[in-house]
mmCIF file with all atom_site columns, C-alpha atoms in Angstrom:
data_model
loop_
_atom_site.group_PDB
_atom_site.id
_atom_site.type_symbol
_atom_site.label_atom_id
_atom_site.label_alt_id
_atom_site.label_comp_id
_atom_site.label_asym_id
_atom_site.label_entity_id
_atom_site.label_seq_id
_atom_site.pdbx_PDB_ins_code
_atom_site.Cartn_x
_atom_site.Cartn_y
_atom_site.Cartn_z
_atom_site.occupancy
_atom_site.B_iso_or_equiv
_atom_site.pdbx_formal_charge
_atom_site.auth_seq_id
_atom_site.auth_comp_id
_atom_site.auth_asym_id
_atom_site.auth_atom_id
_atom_site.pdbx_PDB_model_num
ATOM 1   C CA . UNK A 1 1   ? -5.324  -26.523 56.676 1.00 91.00 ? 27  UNK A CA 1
ATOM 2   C CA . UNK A 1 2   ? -6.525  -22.696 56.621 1.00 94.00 ? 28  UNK A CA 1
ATOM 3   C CA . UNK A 1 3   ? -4.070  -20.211 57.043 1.00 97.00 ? 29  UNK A CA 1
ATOM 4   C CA . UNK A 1 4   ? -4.225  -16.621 57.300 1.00 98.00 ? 30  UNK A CA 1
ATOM 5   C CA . UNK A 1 5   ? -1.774  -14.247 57.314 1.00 98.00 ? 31  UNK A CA 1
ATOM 6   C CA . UNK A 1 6   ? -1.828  -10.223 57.990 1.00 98.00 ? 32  UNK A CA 1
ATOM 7   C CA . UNK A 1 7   ? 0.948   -8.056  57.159 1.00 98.00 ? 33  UNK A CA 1
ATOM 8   C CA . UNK A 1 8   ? 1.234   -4.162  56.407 1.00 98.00 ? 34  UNK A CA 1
ATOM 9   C CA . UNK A 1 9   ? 1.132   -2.990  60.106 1.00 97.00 ? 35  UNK A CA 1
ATOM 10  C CA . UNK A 1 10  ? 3.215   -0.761  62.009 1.00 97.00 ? 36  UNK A CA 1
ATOM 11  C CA . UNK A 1 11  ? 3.676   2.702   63.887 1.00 98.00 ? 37  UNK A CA 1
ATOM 12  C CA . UNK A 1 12  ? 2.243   5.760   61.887 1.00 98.00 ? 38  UNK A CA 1
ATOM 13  C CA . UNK A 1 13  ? 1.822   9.141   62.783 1.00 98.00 ? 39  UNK A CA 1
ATOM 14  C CA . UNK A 1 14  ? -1.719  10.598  62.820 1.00 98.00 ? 40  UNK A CA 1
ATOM 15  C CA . UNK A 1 15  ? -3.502  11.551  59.600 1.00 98.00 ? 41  UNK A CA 1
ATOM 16  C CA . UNK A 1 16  ? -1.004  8.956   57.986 1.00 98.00 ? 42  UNK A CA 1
ATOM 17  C CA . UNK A 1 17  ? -2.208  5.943   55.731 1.00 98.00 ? 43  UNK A CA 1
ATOM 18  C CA . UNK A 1 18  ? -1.166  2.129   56.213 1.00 98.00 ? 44  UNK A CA 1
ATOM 19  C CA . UNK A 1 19  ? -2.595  -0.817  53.863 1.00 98.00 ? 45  UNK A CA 1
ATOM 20  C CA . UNK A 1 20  ? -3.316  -4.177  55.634 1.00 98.00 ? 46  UNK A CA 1
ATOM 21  C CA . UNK A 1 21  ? -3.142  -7.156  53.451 1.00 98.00 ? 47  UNK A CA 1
ATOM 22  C CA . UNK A 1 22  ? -4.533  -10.886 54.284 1.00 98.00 ? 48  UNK A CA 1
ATOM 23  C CA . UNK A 1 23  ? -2.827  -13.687 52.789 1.00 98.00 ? 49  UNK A CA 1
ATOM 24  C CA . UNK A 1 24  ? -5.283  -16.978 52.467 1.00 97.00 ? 50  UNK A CA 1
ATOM 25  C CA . UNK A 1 25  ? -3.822  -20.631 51.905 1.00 97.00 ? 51  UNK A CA 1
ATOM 26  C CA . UNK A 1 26  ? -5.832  -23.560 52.872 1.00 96.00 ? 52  UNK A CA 1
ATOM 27  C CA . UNK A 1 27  ? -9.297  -22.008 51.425 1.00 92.00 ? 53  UNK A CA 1
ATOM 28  C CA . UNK A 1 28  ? -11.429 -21.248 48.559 1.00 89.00 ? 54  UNK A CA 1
ATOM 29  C CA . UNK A 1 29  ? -11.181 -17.451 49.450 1.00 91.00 ? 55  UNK A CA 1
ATOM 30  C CA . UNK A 1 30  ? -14.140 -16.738 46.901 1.00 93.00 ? 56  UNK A CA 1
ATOM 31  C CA . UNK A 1 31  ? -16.211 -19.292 49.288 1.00 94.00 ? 57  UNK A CA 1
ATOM 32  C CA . UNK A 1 32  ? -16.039 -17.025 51.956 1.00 97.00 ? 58  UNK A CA 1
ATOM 33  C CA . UNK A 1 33  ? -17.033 -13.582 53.521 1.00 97.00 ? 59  UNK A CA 1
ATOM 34  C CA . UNK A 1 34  ? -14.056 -11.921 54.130 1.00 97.00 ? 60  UNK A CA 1
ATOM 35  C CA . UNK A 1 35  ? -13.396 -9.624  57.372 1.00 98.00 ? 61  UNK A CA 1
ATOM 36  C CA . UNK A 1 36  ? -11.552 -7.329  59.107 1.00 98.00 ? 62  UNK A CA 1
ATOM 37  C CA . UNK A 1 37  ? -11.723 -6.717  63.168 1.00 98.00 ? 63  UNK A CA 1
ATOM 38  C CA . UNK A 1 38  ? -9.493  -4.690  65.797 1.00 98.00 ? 64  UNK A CA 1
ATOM 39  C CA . UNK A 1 39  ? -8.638  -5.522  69.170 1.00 98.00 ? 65  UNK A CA 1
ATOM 40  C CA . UNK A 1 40  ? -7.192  -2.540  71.280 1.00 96.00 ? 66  UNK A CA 1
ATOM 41  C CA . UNK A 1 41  ? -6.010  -3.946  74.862 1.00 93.00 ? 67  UNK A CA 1
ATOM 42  C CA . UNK A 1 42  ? -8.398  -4.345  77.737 1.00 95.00 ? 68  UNK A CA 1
ATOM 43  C CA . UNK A 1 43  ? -11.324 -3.838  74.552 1.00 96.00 ? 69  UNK A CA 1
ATOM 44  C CA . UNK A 1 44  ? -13.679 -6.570  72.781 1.00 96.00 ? 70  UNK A CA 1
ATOM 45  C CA . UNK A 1 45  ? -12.442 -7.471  69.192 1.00 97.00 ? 71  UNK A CA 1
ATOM 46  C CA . UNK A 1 46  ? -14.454 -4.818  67.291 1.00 97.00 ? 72  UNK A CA 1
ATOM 47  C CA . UNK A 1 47  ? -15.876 -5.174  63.854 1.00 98.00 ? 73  UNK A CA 1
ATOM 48  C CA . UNK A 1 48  ? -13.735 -2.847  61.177 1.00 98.00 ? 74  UNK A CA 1
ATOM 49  C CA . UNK A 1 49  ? -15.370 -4.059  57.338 1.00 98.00 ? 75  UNK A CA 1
ATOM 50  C CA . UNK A 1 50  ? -16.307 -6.876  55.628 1.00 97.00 ? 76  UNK A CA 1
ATOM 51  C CA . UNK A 1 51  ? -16.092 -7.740  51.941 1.00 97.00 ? 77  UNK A CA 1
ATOM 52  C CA . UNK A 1 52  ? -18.857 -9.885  49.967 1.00 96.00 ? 78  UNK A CA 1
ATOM 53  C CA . UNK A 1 53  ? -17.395 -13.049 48.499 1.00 95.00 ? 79  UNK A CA 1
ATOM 54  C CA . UNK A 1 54  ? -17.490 -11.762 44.978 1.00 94.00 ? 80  UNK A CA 1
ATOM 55  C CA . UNK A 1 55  ? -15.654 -8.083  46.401 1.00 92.00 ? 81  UNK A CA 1
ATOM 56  C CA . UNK A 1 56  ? -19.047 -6.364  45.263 1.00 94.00 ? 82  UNK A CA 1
ATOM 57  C CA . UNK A 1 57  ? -20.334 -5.551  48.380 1.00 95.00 ? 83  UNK A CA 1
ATOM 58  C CA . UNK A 1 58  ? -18.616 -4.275  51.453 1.00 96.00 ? 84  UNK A CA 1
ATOM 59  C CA . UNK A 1 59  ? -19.533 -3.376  54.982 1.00 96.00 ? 85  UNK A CA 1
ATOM 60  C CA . UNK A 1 60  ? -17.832 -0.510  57.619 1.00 97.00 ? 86  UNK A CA 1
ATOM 61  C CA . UNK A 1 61  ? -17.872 -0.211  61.357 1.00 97.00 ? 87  UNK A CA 1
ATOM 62  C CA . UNK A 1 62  ? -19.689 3.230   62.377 1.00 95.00 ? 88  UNK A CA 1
ATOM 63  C CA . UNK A 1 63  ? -16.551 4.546   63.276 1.00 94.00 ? 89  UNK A CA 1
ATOM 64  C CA . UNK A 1 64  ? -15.076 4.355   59.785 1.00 93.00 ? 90  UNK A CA 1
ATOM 65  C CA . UNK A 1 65  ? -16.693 7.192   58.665 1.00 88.00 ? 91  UNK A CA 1
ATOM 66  C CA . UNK A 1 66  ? -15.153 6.799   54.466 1.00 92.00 ? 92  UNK A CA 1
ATOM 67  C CA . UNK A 1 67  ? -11.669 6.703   55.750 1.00 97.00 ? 93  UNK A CA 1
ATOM 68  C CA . UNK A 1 68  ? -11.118 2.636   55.297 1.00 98.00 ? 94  UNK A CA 1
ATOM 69  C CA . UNK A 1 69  ? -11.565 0.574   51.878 1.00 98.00 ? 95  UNK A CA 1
ATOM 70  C CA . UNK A 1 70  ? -11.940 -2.884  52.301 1.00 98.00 ? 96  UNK A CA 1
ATOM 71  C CA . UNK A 1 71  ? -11.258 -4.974  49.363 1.00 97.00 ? 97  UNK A CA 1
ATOM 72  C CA . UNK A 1 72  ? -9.812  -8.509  47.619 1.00 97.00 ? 98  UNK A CA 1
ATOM 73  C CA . UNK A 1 73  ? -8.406  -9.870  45.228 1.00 96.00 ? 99  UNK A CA 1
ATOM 74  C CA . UNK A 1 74  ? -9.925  -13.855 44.755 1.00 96.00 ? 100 UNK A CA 1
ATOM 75  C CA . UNK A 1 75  ? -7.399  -15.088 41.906 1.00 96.00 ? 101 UNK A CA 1
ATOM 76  C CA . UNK A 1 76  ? -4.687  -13.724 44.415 1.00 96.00 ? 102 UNK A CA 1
ATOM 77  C CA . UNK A 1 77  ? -6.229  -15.258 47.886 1.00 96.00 ? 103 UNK A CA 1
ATOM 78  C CA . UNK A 1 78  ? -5.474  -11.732 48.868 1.00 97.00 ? 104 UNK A CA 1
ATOM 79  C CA . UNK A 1 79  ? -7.412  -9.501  51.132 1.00 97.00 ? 105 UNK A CA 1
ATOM 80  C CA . UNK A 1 80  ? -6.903  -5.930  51.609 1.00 98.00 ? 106 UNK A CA 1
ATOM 81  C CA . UNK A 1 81  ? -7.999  -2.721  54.002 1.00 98.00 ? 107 UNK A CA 1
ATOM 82  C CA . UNK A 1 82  ? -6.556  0.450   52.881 1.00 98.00 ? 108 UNK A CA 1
ATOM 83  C CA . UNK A 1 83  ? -6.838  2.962   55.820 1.00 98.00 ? 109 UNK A CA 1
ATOM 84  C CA . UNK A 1 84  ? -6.537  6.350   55.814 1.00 98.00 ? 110 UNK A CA 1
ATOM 85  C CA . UNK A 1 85  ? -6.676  9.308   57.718 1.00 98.00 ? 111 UNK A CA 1
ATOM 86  C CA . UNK A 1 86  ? -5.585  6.756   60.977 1.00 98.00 ? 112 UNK A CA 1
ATOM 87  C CA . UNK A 1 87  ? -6.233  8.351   64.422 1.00 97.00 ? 113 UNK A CA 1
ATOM 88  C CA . UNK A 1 88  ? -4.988  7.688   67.859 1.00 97.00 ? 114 UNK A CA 1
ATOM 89  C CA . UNK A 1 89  ? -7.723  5.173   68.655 1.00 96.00 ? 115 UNK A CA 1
ATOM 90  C CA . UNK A 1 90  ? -7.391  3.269   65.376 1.00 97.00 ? 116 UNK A CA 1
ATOM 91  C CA . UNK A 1 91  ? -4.422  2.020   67.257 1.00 98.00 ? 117 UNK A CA 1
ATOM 92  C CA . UNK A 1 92  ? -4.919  -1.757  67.831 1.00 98.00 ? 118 UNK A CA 1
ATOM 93  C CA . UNK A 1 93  ? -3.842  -5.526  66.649 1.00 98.00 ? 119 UNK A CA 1
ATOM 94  C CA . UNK A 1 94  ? -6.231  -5.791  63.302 1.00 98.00 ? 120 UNK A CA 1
ATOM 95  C CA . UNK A 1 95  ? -7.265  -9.241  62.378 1.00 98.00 ? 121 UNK A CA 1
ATOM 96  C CA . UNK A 1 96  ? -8.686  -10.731 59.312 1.00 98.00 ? 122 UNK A CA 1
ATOM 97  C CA . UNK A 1 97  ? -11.213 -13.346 59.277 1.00 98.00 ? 123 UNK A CA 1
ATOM 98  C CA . UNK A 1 98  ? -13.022 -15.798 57.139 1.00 98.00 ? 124 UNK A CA 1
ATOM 99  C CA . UNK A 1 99  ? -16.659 -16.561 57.347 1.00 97.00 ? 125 UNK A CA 1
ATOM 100 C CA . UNK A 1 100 ? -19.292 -18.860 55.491 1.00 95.00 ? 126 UNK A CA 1
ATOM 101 C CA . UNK A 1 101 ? -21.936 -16.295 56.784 1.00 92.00 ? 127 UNK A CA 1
ATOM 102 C CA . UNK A 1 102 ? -23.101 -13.313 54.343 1.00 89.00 ? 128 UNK A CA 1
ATOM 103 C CA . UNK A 1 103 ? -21.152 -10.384 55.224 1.00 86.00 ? 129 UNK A CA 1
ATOM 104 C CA . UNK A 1 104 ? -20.838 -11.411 58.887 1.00 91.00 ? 130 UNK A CA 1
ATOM 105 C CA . UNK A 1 105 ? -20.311 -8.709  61.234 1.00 95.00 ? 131 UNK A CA 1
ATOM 106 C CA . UNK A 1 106 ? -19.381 -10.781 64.581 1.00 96.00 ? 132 UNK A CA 1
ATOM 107 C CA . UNK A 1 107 ? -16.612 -12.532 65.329 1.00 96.00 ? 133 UNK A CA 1
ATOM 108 C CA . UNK A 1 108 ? -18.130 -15.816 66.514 1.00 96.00 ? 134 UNK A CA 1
ATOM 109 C CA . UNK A 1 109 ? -19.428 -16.002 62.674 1.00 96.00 ? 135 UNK A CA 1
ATOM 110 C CA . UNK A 1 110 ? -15.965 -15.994 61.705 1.00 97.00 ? 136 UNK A CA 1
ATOM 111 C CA . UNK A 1 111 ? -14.383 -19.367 61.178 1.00 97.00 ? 137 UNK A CA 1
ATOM 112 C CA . UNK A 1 112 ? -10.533 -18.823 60.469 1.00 97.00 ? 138 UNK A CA 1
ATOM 113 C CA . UNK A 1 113 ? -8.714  -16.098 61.971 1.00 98.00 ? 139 UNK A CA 1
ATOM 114 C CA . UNK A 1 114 ? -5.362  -14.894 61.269 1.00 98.00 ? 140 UNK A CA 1
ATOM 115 C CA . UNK A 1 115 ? -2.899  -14.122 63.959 1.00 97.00 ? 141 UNK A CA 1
ATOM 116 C CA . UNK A 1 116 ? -2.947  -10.361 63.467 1.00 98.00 ? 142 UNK A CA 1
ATOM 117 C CA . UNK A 1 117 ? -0.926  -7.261  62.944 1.00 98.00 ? 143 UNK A CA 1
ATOM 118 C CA . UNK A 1 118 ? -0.114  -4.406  64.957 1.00 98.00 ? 144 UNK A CA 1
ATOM 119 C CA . UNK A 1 119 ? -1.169  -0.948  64.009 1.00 98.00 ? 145 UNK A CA 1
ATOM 120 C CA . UNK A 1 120 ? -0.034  2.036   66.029 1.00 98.00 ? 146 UNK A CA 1
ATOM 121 C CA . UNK A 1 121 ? -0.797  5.440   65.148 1.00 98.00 ? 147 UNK A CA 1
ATOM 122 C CA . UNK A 1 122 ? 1.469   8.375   67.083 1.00 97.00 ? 148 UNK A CA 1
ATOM 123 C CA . UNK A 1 123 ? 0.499   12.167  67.751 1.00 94.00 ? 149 UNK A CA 1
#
């Protein structure tokens, strides 16, 4: 059975940095697109990168703007998003996602989801 797990979250002041990691069990990671999304209350779960399934390609939400790196680590079932430079409105639950679809960019393309973690960034 696929499981996902996100961990590196928590409350960071602005213009602070946090590292998100995805743990995969269940999978053969280097089968699959990997993803990351945010989901701010009373908002639709929003697209933050995605990662190629050989880590060679990657993919950014507009609003990134060079602040995130999205990357893995296959032999490690490990995904990662490094985020700098956080802002108010980065704050949100961030969710990682496999998908068999190239460098998906919606969540219904997504087939396993993890159960998030909590980012909040404070003035």
């Amino acid at each position: 059975q696929a499981q996902l797990v996100e961990s590196g979250g928590g409350l960071v002041q602005a213009g602070g940095s946090l590292r998100l990691s995805c743990a995969v069990s269940g999978l053969t990671v280097s089968s699959y697109t990997m993803g990351w999304f945010r989901q701010a209350p009373g908002k639709e779960r929003e697209f933050v990168a995605a990662v190629s399934r050989n880590g060679v390609s990657t993919y950014y939400g507009e609003f990134v703007k060079g602040r995130f790196t999205a990357s893995r680590d296959n032999a490690k079932n490990t995904v990662y998003l490094q985020m700098n430079s956080l802002k108010l409105e980065d704050t949100a639950v961030y969710y990682c996602g496999a998908s068999s679809n190239f460098m998906a960019r919606f969540p219904a393309a997504y087939d396993y989801w993890g159960q998030g973690t909590q980012v909040t960034v404070s003035s």
